[in-house]
Coordinates of C-alpha atoms in Angstrom, one line a residue:
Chain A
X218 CA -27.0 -21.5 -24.7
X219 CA -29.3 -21.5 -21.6
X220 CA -27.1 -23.5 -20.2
X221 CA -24.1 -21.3 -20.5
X222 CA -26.4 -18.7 -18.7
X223 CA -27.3 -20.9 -15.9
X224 CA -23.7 -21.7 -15.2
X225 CA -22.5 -18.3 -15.6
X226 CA -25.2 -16.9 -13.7
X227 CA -24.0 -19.7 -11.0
X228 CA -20.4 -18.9 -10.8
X229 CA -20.6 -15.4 -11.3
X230 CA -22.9 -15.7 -7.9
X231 CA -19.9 -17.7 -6.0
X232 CA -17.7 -15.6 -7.2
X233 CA -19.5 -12.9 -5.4
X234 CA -20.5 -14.6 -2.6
X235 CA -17.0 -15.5 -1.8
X236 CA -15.5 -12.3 -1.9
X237 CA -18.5 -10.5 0.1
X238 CA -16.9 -13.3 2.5
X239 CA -13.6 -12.6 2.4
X240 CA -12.8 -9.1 4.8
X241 CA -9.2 -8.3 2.4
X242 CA -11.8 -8.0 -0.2
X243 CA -14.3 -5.5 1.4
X244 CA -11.4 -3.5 2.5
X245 CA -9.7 -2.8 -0.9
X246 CA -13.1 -2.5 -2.1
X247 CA -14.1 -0.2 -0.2
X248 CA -11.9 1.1 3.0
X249 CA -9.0 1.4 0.9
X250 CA -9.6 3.8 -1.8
X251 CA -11.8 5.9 0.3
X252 CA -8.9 6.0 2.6
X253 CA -6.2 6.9 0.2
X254 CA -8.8 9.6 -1.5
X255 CA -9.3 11.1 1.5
X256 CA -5.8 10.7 2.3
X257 CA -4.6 12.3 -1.2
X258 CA -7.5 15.1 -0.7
X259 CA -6.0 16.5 2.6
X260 CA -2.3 16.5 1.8
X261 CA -2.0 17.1 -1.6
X262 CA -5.3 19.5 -2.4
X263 CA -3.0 22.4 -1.5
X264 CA 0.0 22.2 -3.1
X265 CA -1.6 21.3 -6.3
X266 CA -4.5 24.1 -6.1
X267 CA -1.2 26.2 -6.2
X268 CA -1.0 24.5 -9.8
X269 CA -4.2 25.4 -10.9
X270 CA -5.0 21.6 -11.0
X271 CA -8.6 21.6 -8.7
X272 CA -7.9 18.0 -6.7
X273 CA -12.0 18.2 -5.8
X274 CA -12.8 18.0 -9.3
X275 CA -10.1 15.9 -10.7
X276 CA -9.4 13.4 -7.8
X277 CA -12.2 11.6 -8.0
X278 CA -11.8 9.8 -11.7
X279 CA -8.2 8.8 -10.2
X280 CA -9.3 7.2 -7.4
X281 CA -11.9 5.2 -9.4
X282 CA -9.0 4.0 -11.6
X283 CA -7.3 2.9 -8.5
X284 CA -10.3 1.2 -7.4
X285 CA -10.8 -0.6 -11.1
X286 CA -7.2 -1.7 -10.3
X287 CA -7.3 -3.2 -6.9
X288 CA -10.8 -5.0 -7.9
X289 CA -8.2 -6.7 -10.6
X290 CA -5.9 -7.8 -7.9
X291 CA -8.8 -9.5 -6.0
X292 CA -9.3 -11.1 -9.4
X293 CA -5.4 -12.4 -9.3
X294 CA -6.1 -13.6 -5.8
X295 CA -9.0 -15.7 -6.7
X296 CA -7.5 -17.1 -10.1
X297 CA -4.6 -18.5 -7.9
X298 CA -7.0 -19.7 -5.0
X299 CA -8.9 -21.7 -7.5
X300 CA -6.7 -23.1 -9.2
X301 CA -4.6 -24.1 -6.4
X302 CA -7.4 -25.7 -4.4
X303 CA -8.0 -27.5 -7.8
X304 CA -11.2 -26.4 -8.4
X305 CA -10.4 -25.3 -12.0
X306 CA -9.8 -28.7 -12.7
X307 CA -12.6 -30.1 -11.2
X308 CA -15.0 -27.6 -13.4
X309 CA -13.4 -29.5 -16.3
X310 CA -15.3 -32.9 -14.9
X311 CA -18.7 -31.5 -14.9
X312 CA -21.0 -31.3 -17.1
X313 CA -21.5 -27.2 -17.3
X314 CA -20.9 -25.6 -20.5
X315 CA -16.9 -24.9 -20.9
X316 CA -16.6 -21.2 -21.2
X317 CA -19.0 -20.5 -17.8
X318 CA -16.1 -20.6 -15.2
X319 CA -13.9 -18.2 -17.1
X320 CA -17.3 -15.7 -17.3
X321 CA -18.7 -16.6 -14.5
X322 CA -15.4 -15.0 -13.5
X323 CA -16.4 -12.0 -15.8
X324 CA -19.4 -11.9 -14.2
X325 CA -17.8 -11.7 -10.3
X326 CA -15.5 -8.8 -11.8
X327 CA -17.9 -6.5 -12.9
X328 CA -20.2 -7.4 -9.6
X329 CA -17.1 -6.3 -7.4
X330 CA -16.0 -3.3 -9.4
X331 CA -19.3 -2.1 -9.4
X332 CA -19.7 -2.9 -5.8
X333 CA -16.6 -0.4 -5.1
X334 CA -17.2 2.2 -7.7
X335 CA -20.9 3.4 -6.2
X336 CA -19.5 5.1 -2.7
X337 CA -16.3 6.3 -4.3
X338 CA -18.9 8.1 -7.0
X339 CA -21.0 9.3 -4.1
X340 CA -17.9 10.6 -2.2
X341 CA -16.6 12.4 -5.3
X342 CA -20.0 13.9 -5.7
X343 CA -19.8 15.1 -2.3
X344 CA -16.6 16.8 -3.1
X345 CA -17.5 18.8 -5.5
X346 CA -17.3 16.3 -8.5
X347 CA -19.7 17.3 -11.3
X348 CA -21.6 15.3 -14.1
X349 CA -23.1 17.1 -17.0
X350 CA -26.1 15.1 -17.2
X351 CA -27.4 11.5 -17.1
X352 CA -25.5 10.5 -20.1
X353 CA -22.3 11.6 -18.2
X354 CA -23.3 9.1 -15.2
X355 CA -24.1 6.3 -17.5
X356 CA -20.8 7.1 -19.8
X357 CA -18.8 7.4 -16.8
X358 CA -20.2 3.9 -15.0
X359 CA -19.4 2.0 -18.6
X360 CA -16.1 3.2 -18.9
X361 CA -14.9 2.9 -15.2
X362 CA -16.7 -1.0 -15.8
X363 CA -14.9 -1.7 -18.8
X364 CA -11.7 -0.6 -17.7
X365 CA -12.2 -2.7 -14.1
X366 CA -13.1 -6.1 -16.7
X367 CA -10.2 -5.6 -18.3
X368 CA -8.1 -5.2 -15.1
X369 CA -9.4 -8.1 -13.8
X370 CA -8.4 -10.5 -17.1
X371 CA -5.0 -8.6 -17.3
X372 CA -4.2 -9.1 -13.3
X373 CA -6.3 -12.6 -13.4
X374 CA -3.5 -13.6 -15.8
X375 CA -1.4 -13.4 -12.9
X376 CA -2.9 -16.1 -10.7
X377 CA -2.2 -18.9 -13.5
X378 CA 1.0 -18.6 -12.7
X379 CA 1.7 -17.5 -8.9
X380 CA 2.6 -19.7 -6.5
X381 CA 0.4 -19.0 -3.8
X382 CA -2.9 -16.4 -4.0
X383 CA -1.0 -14.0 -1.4
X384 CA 2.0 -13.5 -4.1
X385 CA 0.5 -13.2 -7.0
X386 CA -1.5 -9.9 -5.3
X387 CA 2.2 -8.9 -4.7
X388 CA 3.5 -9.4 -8.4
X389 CA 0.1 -7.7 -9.9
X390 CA 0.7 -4.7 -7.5
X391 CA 3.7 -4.2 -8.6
X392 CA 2.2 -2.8 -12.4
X393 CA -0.1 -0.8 -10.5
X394 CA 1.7 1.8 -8.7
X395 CA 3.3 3.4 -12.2
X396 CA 0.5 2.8 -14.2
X397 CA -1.4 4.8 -11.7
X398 CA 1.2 7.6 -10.3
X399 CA 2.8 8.1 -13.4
X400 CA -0.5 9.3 -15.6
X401 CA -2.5 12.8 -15.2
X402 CA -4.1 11.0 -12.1
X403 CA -2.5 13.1 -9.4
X404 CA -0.6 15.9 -11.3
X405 CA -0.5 17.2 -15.3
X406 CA 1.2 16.5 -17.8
X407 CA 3.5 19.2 -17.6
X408 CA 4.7 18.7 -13.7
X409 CA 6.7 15.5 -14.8
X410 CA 10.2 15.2 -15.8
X411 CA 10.8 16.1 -19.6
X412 CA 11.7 12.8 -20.8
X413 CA 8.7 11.2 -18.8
X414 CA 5.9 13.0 -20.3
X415 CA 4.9 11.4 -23.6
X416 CA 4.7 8.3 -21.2
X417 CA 2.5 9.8 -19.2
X418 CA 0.6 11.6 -21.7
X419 CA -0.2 8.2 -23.9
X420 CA -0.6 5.3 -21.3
X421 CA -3.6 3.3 -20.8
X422 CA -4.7 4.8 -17.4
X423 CA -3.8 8.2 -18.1
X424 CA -6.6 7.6 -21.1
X425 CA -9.0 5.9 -19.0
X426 CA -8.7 9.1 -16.5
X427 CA -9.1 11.4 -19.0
X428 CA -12.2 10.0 -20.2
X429 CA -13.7 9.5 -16.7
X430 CA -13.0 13.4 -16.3
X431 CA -14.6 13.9 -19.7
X432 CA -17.7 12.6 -18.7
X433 CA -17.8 14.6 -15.6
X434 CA -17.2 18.0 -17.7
X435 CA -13.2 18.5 -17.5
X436 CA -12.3 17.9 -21.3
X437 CA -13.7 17.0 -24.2
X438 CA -15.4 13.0 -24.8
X439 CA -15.1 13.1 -28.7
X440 CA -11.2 13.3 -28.1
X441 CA -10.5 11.3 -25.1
X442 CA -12.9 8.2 -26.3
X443 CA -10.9 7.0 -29.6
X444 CA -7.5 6.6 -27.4
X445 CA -9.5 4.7 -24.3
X446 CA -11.2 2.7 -26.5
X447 CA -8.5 1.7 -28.7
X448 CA -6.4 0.9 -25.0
X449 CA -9.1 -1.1 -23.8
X450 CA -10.6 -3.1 -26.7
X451 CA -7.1 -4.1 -27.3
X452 CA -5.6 -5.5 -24.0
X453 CA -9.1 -6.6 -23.4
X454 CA -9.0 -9.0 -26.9
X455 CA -5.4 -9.7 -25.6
X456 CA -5.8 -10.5 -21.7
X457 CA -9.5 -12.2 -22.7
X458 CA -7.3 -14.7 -25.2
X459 CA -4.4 -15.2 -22.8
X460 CA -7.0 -15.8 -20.4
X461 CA -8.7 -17.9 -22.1
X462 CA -5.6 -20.7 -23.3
X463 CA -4.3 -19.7 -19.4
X464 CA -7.6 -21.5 -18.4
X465 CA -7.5 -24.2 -20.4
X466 CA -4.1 -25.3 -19.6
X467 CA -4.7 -25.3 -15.7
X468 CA -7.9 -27.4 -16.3
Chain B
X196 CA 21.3 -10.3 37.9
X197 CA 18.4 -12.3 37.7
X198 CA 18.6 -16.0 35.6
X199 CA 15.9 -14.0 33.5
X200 CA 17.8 -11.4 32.4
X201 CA 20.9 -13.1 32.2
X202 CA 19.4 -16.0 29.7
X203 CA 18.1 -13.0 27.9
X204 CA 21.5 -11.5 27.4
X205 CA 23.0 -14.7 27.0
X206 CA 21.2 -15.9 24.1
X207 CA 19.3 -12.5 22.7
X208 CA 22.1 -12.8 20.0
X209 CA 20.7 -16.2 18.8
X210 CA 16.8 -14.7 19.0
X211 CA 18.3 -11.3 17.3
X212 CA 19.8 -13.7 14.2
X213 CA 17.4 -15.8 13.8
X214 CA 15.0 -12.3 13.3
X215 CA 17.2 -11.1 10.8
X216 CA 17.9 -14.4 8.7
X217 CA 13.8 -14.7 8.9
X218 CA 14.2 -10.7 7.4
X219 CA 16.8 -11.1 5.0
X220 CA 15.4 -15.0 3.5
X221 CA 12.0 -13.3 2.9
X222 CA 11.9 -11.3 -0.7
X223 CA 8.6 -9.9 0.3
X224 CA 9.6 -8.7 3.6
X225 CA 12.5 -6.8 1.8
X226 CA 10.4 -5.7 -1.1
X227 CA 8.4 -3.7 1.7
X228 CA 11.4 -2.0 3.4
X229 CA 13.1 -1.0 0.8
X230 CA 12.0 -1.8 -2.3
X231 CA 8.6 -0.7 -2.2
X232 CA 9.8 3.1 -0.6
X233 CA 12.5 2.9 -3.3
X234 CA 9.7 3.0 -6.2
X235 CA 7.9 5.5 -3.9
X236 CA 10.5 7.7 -3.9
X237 CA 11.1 8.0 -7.6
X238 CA 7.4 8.0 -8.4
X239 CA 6.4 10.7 -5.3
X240 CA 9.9 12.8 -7.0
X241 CA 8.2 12.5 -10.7
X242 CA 4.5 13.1 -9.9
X243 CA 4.9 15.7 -6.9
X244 CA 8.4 17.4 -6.9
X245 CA 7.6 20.6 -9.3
X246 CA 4.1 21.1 -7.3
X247 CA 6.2 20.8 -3.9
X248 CA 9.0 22.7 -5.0
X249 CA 6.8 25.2 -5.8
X250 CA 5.8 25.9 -2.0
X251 CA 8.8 25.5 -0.7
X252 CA 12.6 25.9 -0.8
X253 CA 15.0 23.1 -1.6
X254 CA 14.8 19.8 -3.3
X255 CA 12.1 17.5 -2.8
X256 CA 14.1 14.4 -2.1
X257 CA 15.3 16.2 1.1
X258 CA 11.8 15.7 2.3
X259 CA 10.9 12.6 1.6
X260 CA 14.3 10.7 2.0
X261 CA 13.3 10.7 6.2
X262 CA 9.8 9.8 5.1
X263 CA 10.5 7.1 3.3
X264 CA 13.1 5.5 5.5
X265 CA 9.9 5.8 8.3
X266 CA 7.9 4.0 5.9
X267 CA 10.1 1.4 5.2
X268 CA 10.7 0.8 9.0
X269 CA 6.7 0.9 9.3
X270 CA 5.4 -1.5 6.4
X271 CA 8.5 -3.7 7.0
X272 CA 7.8 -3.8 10.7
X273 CA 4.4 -5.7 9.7
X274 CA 6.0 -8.5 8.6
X275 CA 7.5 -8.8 12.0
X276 CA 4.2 -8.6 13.9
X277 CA 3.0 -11.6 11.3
X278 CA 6.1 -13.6 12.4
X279 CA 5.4 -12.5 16.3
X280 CA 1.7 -13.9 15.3
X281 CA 2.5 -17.3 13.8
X282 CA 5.2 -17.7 16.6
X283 CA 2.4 -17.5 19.3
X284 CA -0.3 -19.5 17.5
X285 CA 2.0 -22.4 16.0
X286 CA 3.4 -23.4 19.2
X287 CA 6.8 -22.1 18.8
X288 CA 6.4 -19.9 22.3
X289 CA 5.1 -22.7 24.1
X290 CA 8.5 -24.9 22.8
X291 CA 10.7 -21.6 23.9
X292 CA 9.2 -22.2 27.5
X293 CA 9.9 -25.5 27.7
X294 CA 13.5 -24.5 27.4
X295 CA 15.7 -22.7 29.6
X296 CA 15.9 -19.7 27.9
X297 CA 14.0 -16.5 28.6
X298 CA 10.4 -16.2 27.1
X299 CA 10.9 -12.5 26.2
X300 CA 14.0 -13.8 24.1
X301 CA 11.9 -14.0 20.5
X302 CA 10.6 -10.6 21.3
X303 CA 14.1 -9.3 22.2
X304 CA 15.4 -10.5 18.8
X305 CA 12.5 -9.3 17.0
X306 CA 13.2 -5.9 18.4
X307 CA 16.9 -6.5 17.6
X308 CA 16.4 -8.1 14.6
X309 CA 14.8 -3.9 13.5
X310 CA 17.6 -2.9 13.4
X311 CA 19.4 -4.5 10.1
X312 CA 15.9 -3.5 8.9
X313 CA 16.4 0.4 9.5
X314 CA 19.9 -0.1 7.8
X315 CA 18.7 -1.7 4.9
X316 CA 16.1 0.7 4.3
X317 CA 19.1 3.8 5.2
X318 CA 21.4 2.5 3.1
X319 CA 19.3 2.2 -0.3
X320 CA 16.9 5.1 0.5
X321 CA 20.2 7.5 1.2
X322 CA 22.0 6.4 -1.4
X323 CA 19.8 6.3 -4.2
X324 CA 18.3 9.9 -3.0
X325 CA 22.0 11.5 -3.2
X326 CA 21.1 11.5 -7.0
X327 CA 18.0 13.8 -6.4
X328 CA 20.0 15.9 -4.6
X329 CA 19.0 14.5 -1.4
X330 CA 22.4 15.7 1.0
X331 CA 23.9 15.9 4.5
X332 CA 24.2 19.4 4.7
X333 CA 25.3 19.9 8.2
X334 CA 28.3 17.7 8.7
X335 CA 29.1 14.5 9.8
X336 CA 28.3 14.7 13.8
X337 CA 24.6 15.0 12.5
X338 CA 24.8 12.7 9.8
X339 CA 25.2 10.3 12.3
X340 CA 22.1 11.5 14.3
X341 CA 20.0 10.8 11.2
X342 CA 20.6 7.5 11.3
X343 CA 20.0 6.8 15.4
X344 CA 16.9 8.5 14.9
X345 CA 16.2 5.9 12.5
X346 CA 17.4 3.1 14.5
X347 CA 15.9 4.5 17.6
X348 CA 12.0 5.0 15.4
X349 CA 13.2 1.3 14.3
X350 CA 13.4 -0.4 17.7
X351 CA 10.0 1.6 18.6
X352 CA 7.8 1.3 16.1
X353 CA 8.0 -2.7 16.1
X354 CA 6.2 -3.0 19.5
X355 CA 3.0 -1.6 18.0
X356 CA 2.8 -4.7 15.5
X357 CA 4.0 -6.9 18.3
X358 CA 1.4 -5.8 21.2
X359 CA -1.1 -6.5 18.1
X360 CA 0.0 -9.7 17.2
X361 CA -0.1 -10.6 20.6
X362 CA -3.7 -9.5 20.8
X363 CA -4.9 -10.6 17.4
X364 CA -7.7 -13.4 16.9
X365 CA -6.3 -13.8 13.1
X366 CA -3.3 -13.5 10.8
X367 CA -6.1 -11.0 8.8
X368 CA -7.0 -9.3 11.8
X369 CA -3.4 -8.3 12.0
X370 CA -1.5 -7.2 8.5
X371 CA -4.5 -5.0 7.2
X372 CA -5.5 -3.2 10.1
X373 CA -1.6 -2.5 11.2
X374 CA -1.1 -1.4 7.2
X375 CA -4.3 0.8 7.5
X376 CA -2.8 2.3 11.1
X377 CA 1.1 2.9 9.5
X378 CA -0.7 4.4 6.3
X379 CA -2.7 6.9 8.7
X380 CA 0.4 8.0 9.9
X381 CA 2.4 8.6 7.1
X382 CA -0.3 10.8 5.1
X383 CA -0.7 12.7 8.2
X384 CA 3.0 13.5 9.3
X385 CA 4.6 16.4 7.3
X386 CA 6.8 13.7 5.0
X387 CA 5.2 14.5 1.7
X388 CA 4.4 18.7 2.5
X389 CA 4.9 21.3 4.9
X390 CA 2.0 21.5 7.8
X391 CA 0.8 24.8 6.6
X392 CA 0.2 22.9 3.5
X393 CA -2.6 20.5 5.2
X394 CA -6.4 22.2 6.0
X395 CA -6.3 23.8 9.3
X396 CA -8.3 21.1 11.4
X397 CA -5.7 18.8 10.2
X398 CA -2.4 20.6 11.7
X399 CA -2.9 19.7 14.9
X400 CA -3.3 16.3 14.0
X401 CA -0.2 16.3 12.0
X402 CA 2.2 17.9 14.4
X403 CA 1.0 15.3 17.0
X404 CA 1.8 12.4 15.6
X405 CA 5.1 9.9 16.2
X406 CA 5.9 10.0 12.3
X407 CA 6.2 13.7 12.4
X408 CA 8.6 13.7 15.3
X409 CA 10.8 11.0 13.6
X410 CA 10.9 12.7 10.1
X411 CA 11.6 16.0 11.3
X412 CA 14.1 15.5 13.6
X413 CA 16.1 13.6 10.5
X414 CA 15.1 16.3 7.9
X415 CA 16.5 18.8 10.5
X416 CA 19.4 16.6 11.2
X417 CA 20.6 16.7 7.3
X418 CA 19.3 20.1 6.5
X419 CA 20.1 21.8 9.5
X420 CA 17.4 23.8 12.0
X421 CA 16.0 23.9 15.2
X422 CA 16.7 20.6 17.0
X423 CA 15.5 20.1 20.4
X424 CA 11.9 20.0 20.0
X425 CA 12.1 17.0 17.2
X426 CA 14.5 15.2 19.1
X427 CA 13.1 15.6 22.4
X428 CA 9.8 14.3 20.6
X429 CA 11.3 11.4 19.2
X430 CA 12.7 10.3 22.2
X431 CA 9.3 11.2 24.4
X432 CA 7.1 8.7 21.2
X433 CA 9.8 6.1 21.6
X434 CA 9.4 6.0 25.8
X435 CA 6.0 6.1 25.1
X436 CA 5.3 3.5 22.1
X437 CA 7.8 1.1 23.9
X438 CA 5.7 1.6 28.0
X439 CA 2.2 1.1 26.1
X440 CA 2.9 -1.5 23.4
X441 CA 6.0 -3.2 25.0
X442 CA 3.8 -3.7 28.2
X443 CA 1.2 -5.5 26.0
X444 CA 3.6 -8.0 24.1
X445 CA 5.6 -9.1 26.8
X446 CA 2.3 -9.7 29.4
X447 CA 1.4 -11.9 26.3
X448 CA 4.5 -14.0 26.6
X449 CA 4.6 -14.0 30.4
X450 CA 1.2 -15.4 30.1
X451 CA 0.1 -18.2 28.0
X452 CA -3.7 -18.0 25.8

């Protein structure tokens, strides 16, 4: 067991290191969804205020989705890099306990969605975002955390099988952009085409959003956190076991 | 005629294939021109059309057909300033100069080469926005129009990614920054609202901006409306994108690093 700490505690600090290295990382960390925030906030605040659909209030959760997402393309990247530079395999020959690289891995997720999910926070705040009280900040944190983790094994999935690190954060953007336009991020329910809306109205990241904005007031938690939970404890079990057979095959 | 120039007429036509074979062989290349605006188009139409429509008169796809077209031309021109890039730092310039052909020729055909890009990105982005009521409203002579203005932001927008690659230290040094720049400019043109839609500090901004003056002039060119000032703009960012950045790419070529 302390073992398994050490080495997790080791990898998950590489895994860090290396993508506090890497300048694609820091900017869709950071520059990115602060760009497309602000970018979405002046265009779009408008129109949509025009809805009765406050963006200052309601962007913010959104944007931390889309920041949970792009912190599970990074994880695609580094999957493939690894494994392509044979360094999976090589993990295999030494004598470290067998499930640190794959939470080590964990452990480098959660580091970097944390990383970019303080100053998009901040930025909300600044906005005119609004917690209800500590156990909205903690609530909110856990959720946006848990749904970056499972992002990160979902997309990871991704680099087992790319060919090279720079496509297989093509193929996992390609999930992204409906998963995150097509939910209550941007617009509600009722603004999308009939025969669109009880996809928008049931999928994962509309969920996660909703319960973000639960936490910070808009809606209610005790309805919002069976659906989320249900989403993410299930494609985390699922992505954590694909994972897990993905990572033994390639070592 | 100078040997210069006539080398660079001469083979221009091999440069200009060999830029659109590098185009048309690389799925990523036309996943960002017209792919990519393509599933922009039908998500922006489900998430934003009743909101947009609500402001304004007329379908949404008439708005963003232009729009999307300019972001195709944009995001797909990166991949030519990444080709420009690994031209200049794998020794494939210094090879060209060896020869006697003209230096400028790979910038020529990259230039060239824009141009089955911006009909590519027309001829999906058109056609699939005909069935969201995206139309030519103001006959054929304009029509026509909207597709120069396409060709003519095509063969102008390229040199910005090409006087960057020419100036870049690193392949990431390049792609992100020149995403980050196109992305700037698309948000901040009136493709996805009218400019009394953005805050007030930002009008100004929007109304001066090269992506504005290509998108309006086509919206205005299939909807019909004033003309001269969009066009007139169009041309003025092209003279002025091709002077500035042109001037740039080609001193790099002229001069080895």
């Amino acid at each position: 067991m302390r073992t398994l700490a050490a080495d997790t505690l080791i990898l998950g600090a590489r895994s860090v290191v290396r993508s506090r290295r890497n300048p694609a990382t820091v900017v869709s960390a950071f520059i990115f969804p602060l760009l497309f925030f602000a970018l979405f906030f002046i265009v779009m605040r408008r129109v949509m205020a025009a809805q009765g659909f406050d963006y200052a209030q309601l962007l913010p959760p959104t944007i931390v989705a889309q920041a949970m997402l792009f912190a599970g393309m990074s994880s695609a990247y580094y999957v493939a890099a690894d494994r392509l530079s044979g360094l999976t395999a090589r993990l295999r020959s030494m004598p470290m306990h067998r499930a640190a690289p794959i939470l080590g891995r964990a452990v480098g997720d959660l580091v970097r969605s944390f990383i970019s999910l303080v100053p998009i926070s901040v930025v909300g705040v600044i906005v005119g975002m609004r917690f209800d009280n500590a156990l909205g900040v903690v609530g909110f944190a856990l959720v946006a955390l848990a749904f970056g983790l499972v992002a990160s094994l979902g997309m990871g999935l991704i680099g087992y099988v790319a060919s090279s690190p720079d496509d297989a954060v093509s193929i996992a953007s390609m999930p992204y952009l409906p998963l995150l336009m097509l939910s209550t991020g941007f617009a509600p329910v009722k603004n999308f085409p009939g025969w669109l809306q009880p996809f928008v109205e049931w999928q994962p990241v509309t969920a996660v959003i909703d319960l973000l904005r639960a936490f910070t007031g808009e809606g209610d938690v005790g309805s919002t956190l069976p659906v989320a939970a249900a989403w993410l404890s299930g494609f985390g079990l699922l992505f954590a076991a694909l994972g897990a057979r993905a990572f033994k095959k390639a070592s | 005629m100078s040997a210069g120039v006539r080398s660079l007429v001469r083979h221009g036509p091999v440069f200009a294939e060999r830029a659109f074979k590098r185009f048309i062989r690389s799925p990523s290349n036309v996943v960002s021109t017209a792919g990519f605006p393509l599933l922009l188009l039908l998500t922006l139409l489900a998430v934003f059309s009743h909101a947009v429509e609500g402001v304004e008169d007329g379908p949404y796809a008439q708005r963003l057909v232009p729009m999307l077209v300019v972001s195709g031309l944009m995001f797909g021109s990166v991949s030519t300033a990444v080709g420009f890039f690994t031209d200049l730092s794998q020794g494939y310039m210094e090879r060209i100069r060896t020869m006697p052909v003209s230096a400028a020729g790979p910038l020529l055909g990259a230039v060239l080469g824009e141009i089955g890009r911006a009909a590519m990105a027309l001829a999906v982005l058109v056609a699939v926005g005909h069935g969201f009521e995206f139309r030519f409203d103001n006959g054929i002579g304009p029509a026509i129009g909207f597709f120069l203005v396409a060709m003519l932001a095509s063969v102008s927008i390229v040199w910005i990614g090409l006087a960057m690659a020419a100036v870049a230290r690193s392949q990431e040094a390049l792609g992100p920054p020149l995403g980050a720049l196109f992305l700037l400019l698309l948000f901040l043109s009136r493709g996805m609202v009218p400019v009394d839609a953005y805050p007030g500090w930002a009008q100004p901004i929007v109304r001066f901006n090269p992506a504005t003056a290509y998108v309006t002039a086509m919206d205005r060119l299939a909807r019909g409306g004033e003309l001269v000032t969009p066009i007139l703009g169009s041309l003025a960012w092209s003279a002025g994108i091709i002077a500035a950045f042109g001037w740039i790419a080609v001193r790099s070529v002229r001069r080895p690093r």
